[in-house]
């Protein structure tokens, strides 16, 4: 198929295998992609300008083992840029540090060709700005409807607040976009694990591999709601619901500027603050030890409770109507129903939640959502448990008093449709 000036050639697995200026798939002047058994794109080879004395430019990508599959830890190239600040002999590379949050991994810092950058991410964990150690903005991606605007870089200059002259930073290439997406200049598409996203149209160029389970529009992105939902796997929308969204957004506005100050502090910028060392720093791999000053800074946010990495929780599931989802978002949690059936019931597995959803909802007539609720074990153990409810499976319920406690300490992910997250 053709997109702009490029031709996209697909492999037998339905993924883009090659992109280039020629319609002939046998042409060597193209960018080739290699995927592993998990569907992750692990290797890119750009041979468009290759020759006898100019071998193809290759990029290897390493992903986090976080169960998501699309969280990029590093990109490692085969050439060295003329302005690289990396140690002698080291090729171009990008390495990223994340913090675990209620809404997923949040990118907070990057090392690109030997230089350190603080990353400001929005409430969806989308990177919006990179700031260098001198406090200059080096890269910025403005918020638009579906990401159709291209990032601007410090090489073009930014006017600093309260100053008339523009400040210039070094040119930087940064490929992360919406959570789970990696930008490709050659196709003007974003790789999103299971398919490719077109930011101009706000749609995927391939149909959803899971069919209608991901929504009625198999090419749509997050149900047309990119301000409140993400799709890190290219399969189905994940809503960053109520409390979690407010928490992440609050952390961004409160601690985002501080991260910039801390990374500046590592280079001696006036007015910067130095934070106490956190035990988390000791857990950083040696490969990214040069980024320790950045982590020292954001450790302040961890110690003050800005970031959530708690693991002692129980996952429960509940299929709800749009009305109940909106109620949860409006009131910041679950509300007990009237009368003796006022308790809220939760399934212990996504499969059982789907079975109850089919029992109570007409999926062909109304929109439904599957909620995955993370509840602290101490509260989950207080819920009433029935080994087999309605002949389907184990379930737990909470009365109004317990619901109030759960609402104040839970995290929620909402999936469109009757899914098995």
XYZ file of C-alpha atoms in Angstrom:
421
model
C 0.000 0.000 0.000
C 1.068 3.588 -0.483
C 1.283 6.320 2.149
C 2.531 9.655 0.935
C 5.836 9.123 -0.855
C 6.418 5.715 0.713
C 5.221 2.221 -0.105
C 4.393 -0.087 2.798
C 5.065 -3.787 2.244
C 3.449 -6.278 4.625
C 4.721 -9.651 5.799
C 2.733 -12.862 6.116
C 1.904 -11.936 9.732
C 0.113 -8.772 8.630
C 2.783 -6.442 10.012
C 4.736 -3.855 8.040
C 7.945 -5.590 6.993
C 9.452 -2.921 4.752
C 8.890 0.730 3.829
C 10.546 2.615 1.009
C 10.178 4.796 -2.092
C 9.749 1.849 -4.472
C 6.640 -0.226 -5.117
C 8.802 -3.280 -5.771
C 9.058 -5.236 -2.478
C 12.378 -6.679 -3.642
C 14.022 -3.238 -3.695
C 16.953 -3.023 -1.278
C 16.602 0.756 -0.865
C 14.128 0.582 1.993
C 13.694 0.429 5.749
C 13.170 -3.121 7.001
C 11.619 -4.179 10.315
C 12.132 -7.338 12.365
C 9.703 -8.532 15.058
C 10.174 -11.128 17.776
C 7.731 -13.848 18.852
C 5.910 -11.368 21.124
C 5.219 -9.025 18.234
C 7.738 -6.476 19.505
C 9.694 -4.647 16.830
C 13.248 -5.280 17.953
C 15.296 -4.308 14.892
C 15.175 -1.640 12.184
C 17.539 -1.461 9.217
C 17.596 1.670 7.031
C 19.305 0.934 3.714
C 17.886 3.842 1.706
C 21.277 5.586 1.530
C 23.480 2.535 1.884
C 26.325 1.639 -0.424
C 29.694 -0.055 -0.520
C 31.223 2.491 1.874
C 28.030 3.360 3.711
C 26.380 0.332 5.373
C 22.745 0.327 6.431
C 21.864 2.228 9.598
C 20.473 -0.170 12.184
C 18.570 0.402 15.430
C 17.937 -2.228 18.088
C 15.124 -1.696 20.615
C 14.944 -3.191 24.117
C 11.636 -3.386 26.011
C 10.739 -3.642 29.687
C 9.484 -6.966 31.020
C 6.446 -5.305 32.594
C 3.660 -7.333 31.031
C 2.702 -4.477 28.711
C 5.190 -5.279 25.976
C 5.546 -1.798 24.499
C 7.527 0.062 27.185
C 10.790 1.058 25.493
C 13.868 0.974 27.734
C 16.490 1.699 25.102
C 17.239 2.224 21.410
C 20.761 1.443 20.210
C 22.071 2.572 16.825
C 25.017 1.555 14.661
C 26.429 5.034 13.981
C 27.725 7.944 16.017
C 26.481 11.488 15.436
C 29.060 14.221 14.991
C 27.713 16.135 18.021
C 27.417 13.100 20.309
C 28.489 13.653 23.929
C 28.772 9.933 24.670
C 32.142 8.361 25.568
C 34.488 7.717 22.662
C 33.532 4.686 20.622
C 29.909 4.612 21.820
C 27.243 4.684 19.120
C 24.050 6.768 19.215
C 21.599 5.485 21.789
C 18.604 6.488 23.875
C 17.876 5.076 27.342
C 14.779 5.958 29.349
C 13.959 5.821 33.064
C 10.359 5.277 34.184
C 8.493 5.494 37.456
C 5.597 3.119 38.149
C 2.341 5.025 38.616
C -1.335 4.229 38.962
C -1.727 4.939 35.242
C 1.250 2.876 34.072
C 4.962 3.595 33.549
C 5.743 7.327 33.517
C 8.862 8.431 31.574
C 10.776 10.863 33.777
C 14.306 11.044 32.372
C 16.328 10.079 29.312
C 19.940 9.772 28.292
C 20.319 10.545 24.589
C 23.755 10.277 22.987
C 25.487 10.961 26.290
C 23.320 13.901 27.373
C 20.777 13.886 30.210
C 17.244 15.205 29.906
C 14.336 15.540 32.307
C 11.006 14.445 30.819
C 7.755 16.204 31.663
C 4.826 13.840 31.000
C 1.117 14.642 31.074
C -1.671 12.856 32.986
C -1.664 10.018 30.418
C 2.115 9.513 30.794
C 2.674 10.970 27.331
C 6.052 12.788 27.125
C 5.495 16.471 26.393
C 8.827 18.170 27.051
C 12.536 17.396 27.387
C 14.752 19.796 29.342
C 18.550 19.626 29.329
C 20.955 20.125 32.232
C 21.148 23.869 31.510
C 17.391 24.200 32.020
C 16.742 24.717 28.306
C 13.804 23.089 26.551
C 15.298 20.787 23.922
C 12.147 19.015 22.674
C 8.445 19.704 23.011
C 5.284 17.977 21.751
C 2.231 20.190 22.071
C -1.147 18.750 23.064
C -3.474 18.366 20.079
C -6.554 16.277 19.372
C -4.861 13.096 18.172
C -1.179 14.039 18.203
C -1.193 15.461 14.677
C 1.338 18.200 15.466
C 5.003 17.297 15.048
C 7.363 18.020 17.957
C 9.516 21.127 17.949
C 13.117 21.022 19.124
C 15.472 23.368 20.909
C 17.444 23.816 17.712
C 14.688 26.164 16.489
C 14.800 28.249 19.673
C 12.344 28.921 22.497
C 11.505 32.261 24.076
C 12.034 31.955 27.817
C 9.435 33.333 30.235
C 10.075 37.009 30.990
C 12.827 37.284 28.367
C 12.658 38.714 24.895
C 15.384 36.623 23.312
C 15.007 33.012 22.305
C 17.203 30.395 23.938
C 18.656 27.608 21.856
C 19.397 24.058 22.908
C 21.077 21.232 21.054
C 19.028 19.343 18.462
C 17.655 16.110 19.905
C 15.799 13.157 18.396
C 13.191 11.567 20.676
C 10.751 9.002 19.291
C 8.295 8.270 22.129
C 4.736 9.492 21.560
C 1.507 8.305 23.227
C 2.069 5.450 25.732
C 3.240 2.388 23.819
C 4.072 4.299 20.617
C 7.398 4.837 18.820
C 7.571 7.342 15.964
C 8.995 6.470 12.526
C 10.144 9.378 10.340
C 10.270 7.181 7.246
C 6.551 6.335 7.294
C 5.164 9.206 9.392
C 3.478 6.519 11.501
C 3.805 5.458 15.129
C 4.530 1.804 15.885
C 2.073 0.668 18.602
C 3.032 -2.987 19.271
C 0.158 -4.729 17.457
C -0.381 -2.164 14.694
C 0.580 1.296 13.426
C -1.068 4.619 14.275
C -1.533 7.544 11.865
C -1.505 10.801 13.814
C -2.865 12.854 10.904
C -6.127 10.912 10.648
C -6.212 9.903 14.325
C -6.741 6.272 13.316
C -4.865 3.014 13.024
C -4.000 1.857 9.522
C -4.774 -1.778 10.414
C -7.945 -3.250 11.883
C -7.968 -4.250 15.547
C -6.531 -7.790 15.876
C -9.034 -8.622 18.642
C -12.013 -7.722 16.460
C -15.018 -5.934 17.914
C -13.898 -6.668 21.474
C -11.800 -3.520 21.202
C -14.765 -1.382 20.107
C -17.184 -1.075 17.214
C -14.717 0.974 15.146
C -11.831 -1.422 14.493
C -9.609 1.395 13.177
C -10.439 4.064 15.758
C -8.016 5.231 18.438
C -9.197 5.003 22.091
C -12.843 5.415 21.146
C -12.246 8.994 20.026
C -11.233 10.099 23.549
C -7.448 10.732 23.459
C -7.574 13.108 26.441
C -8.795 10.432 28.844
C -7.647 7.110 27.397
C -4.551 5.373 26.039
C -3.880 2.200 24.074
C -0.350 1.006 24.932
C -0.764 -2.319 23.100
C -2.745 -1.207 20.054
C -5.639 -3.468 21.062
C -8.161 -1.613 23.217
C -8.615 1.677 25.007
C -7.578 1.934 28.642
C -9.254 4.832 30.404
C -7.155 6.686 32.955
C -10.184 6.955 35.205
C -11.182 9.456 37.906
C -8.856 9.236 40.897
C -5.902 7.853 38.972
C -6.053 10.590 36.327
C -6.318 13.353 38.904
C -3.439 11.863 40.896
C -1.085 11.607 37.912
C -2.016 15.049 36.641
C -1.447 16.520 40.094
C 1.943 14.825 40.341
C 2.906 16.236 36.951
C 2.059 19.836 37.770
C 3.522 19.614 41.271
C 6.702 17.682 40.595
C 7.385 18.238 36.882
C 9.172 21.582 37.457
C 11.051 20.046 40.389
C 12.446 17.305 38.169
C 13.831 20.015 35.888
C 15.403 21.752 38.908
C 17.010 18.557 40.141
C 18.565 17.651 36.805
C 19.809 21.233 36.570
C 21.200 20.926 40.091
C 23.397 18.077 38.947
C 25.130 20.489 36.589
C 25.448 23.366 39.065
C 22.666 25.635 37.842
C 21.933 28.427 40.345
C 18.830 28.032 42.486
C 18.596 24.276 42.092
C 17.820 22.073 45.061
C 19.529 18.805 45.928
C 17.373 16.014 47.383
C 18.462 13.318 49.860
C 19.457 9.967 48.428
C 16.661 7.389 48.161
C 17.098 3.598 48.544
C 15.648 3.353 45.031
C 18.903 4.700 43.609
C 20.725 1.578 44.772
C 18.431 -0.494 42.559
C 19.420 1.262 39.331
C 21.354 -0.975 36.906
C 24.993 -0.124 36.277
C 24.167 0.508 32.611
C 22.317 3.691 33.553
C 24.474 4.736 36.494
C 25.301 8.008 34.759
C 21.671 9.016 35.278
C 21.903 8.791 39.076
C 21.669 12.614 39.561
C 18.297 12.568 37.821
C 16.994 9.791 40.038
C 18.261 11.582 43.131
C 15.986 14.440 42.193
C 12.829 12.507 41.504
C 13.433 10.463 44.658
C 11.913 13.436 46.469
C 8.627 12.726 44.728
C 8.816 9.054 45.658
C 9.532 9.702 49.336
C 6.707 12.235 49.593
C 4.188 9.824 48.114
C 3.821 11.433 44.710
C 4.437 8.178 42.901
C 2.764 4.845 43.570
C 4.594 1.558 43.299
C 2.572 -0.498 45.772
C 2.262 -4.173 44.899
C 0.267 -5.455 47.873
C -3.105 -5.259 46.164
C -5.848 -7.587 44.961
C -7.231 -7.232 41.420
C -11.023 -7.509 41.162
C -13.252 -6.983 38.119
C -16.680 -5.512 37.446
C -18.564 -5.022 34.161
C -20.534 -1.761 34.226
C -22.754 0.343 32.002
C -21.713 3.756 30.742
C -23.996 5.306 33.365
C -22.198 3.530 36.210
C -18.799 4.385 34.746
C -19.770 8.056 34.600
C -21.034 7.833 38.190
C -17.711 6.385 39.339
C -15.866 9.185 37.558
C -18.212 11.903 38.870
C -18.278 10.867 42.529
C -14.732 9.509 42.728
C -15.711 5.915 43.418
C -18.471 3.357 43.765
C -21.823 4.227 45.334
C -23.968 1.632 47.118
C -27.307 0.809 45.534
C -30.683 1.126 47.285
C -32.140 -1.508 49.610
C -30.762 -4.898 50.564
C -28.910 -5.240 47.259
C -26.907 -2.110 47.906
C -23.633 -4.008 48.164
C -21.288 -3.791 45.185
C -20.157 -7.137 43.800
C -16.822 -7.800 42.114
C -15.564 -10.863 40.262
C -12.180 -12.346 41.083
C -11.340 -12.887 37.408
C -11.943 -11.075 34.131
C -13.509 -14.234 32.714
C -16.175 -14.359 35.431
C -16.801 -10.619 35.101
C -17.473 -11.159 31.396
C -19.941 -13.935 32.238
C -21.863 -11.670 34.624
C -21.762 -8.907 32.038
C -23.445 -11.140 29.478
C -26.029 -12.092 32.093
C -27.037 -8.523 32.932
C -26.315 -6.500 29.774
C -27.321 -6.670 26.106
C -23.958 -6.149 24.457
C -25.502 -5.558 21.056
C -27.610 -2.665 22.375
C -25.573 -0.788 24.964
C -21.987 0.220 25.670
C -20.329 -1.600 28.545
C -16.957 -1.339 30.233
C -14.818 -3.734 32.218
C -13.288 -2.219 35.350
C -10.130 -3.675 36.837
C -9.987 -2.463 40.429
C -6.787 -2.672 42.474
C -7.723 -2.874 46.163
C -5.263 -3.056 49.090
C -5.151 -6.580 50.471
C -6.154 -5.337 53.921
C -9.469 -4.073 52.512
C -10.016 -6.939 50.069
C -9.816 -9.406 52.962
C -12.722 -7.603 54.681
C -15.078 -8.091 51.737
C -17.732 -10.804 51.921
C -16.713 -13.694 49.652
C -19.024 -16.203 47.963
C -17.242 -19.262 46.456
C -19.657 -19.505 43.511
C -22.196 -16.772 42.828
C -25.006 -17.348 40.308
C -23.300 -20.570 39.277
C -20.487 -18.587 37.631
C -17.555 -18.219 40.008
C -16.162 -16.628 43.192
C -17.170 -13.051 43.941
C -16.702 -10.477 46.676
C -18.991 -7.718 47.872
C -18.589 -4.553 49.920
C -21.206 -2.590 51.839
C -21.432 1.191 51.920
C -18.984 1.682 54.794
C -16.336 -0.562 53.271
C -16.896 1.007 49.844
C -15.919 4.389 51.262
C -12.587 2.984 52.405
C -12.065 1.217 49.084
C -12.870 4.391 47.132
C -10.186 6.325 49.005
C -7.433 3.772 48.337
C -8.234 1.989 45.065
C -6.863 2.364 41.548
C -9.078 1.736 38.515
C -8.398 0.896 34.881
C -11.417 0.891 32.571
C -11.463 -1.136 29.345
C -14.034 -0.653 26.600
C -16.222 -3.650 25.912
C -16.566 -7.066 27.449
C -12.856 -7.791 27.664
C -10.482 -10.132 29.403
C -7.723 -7.670 30.507
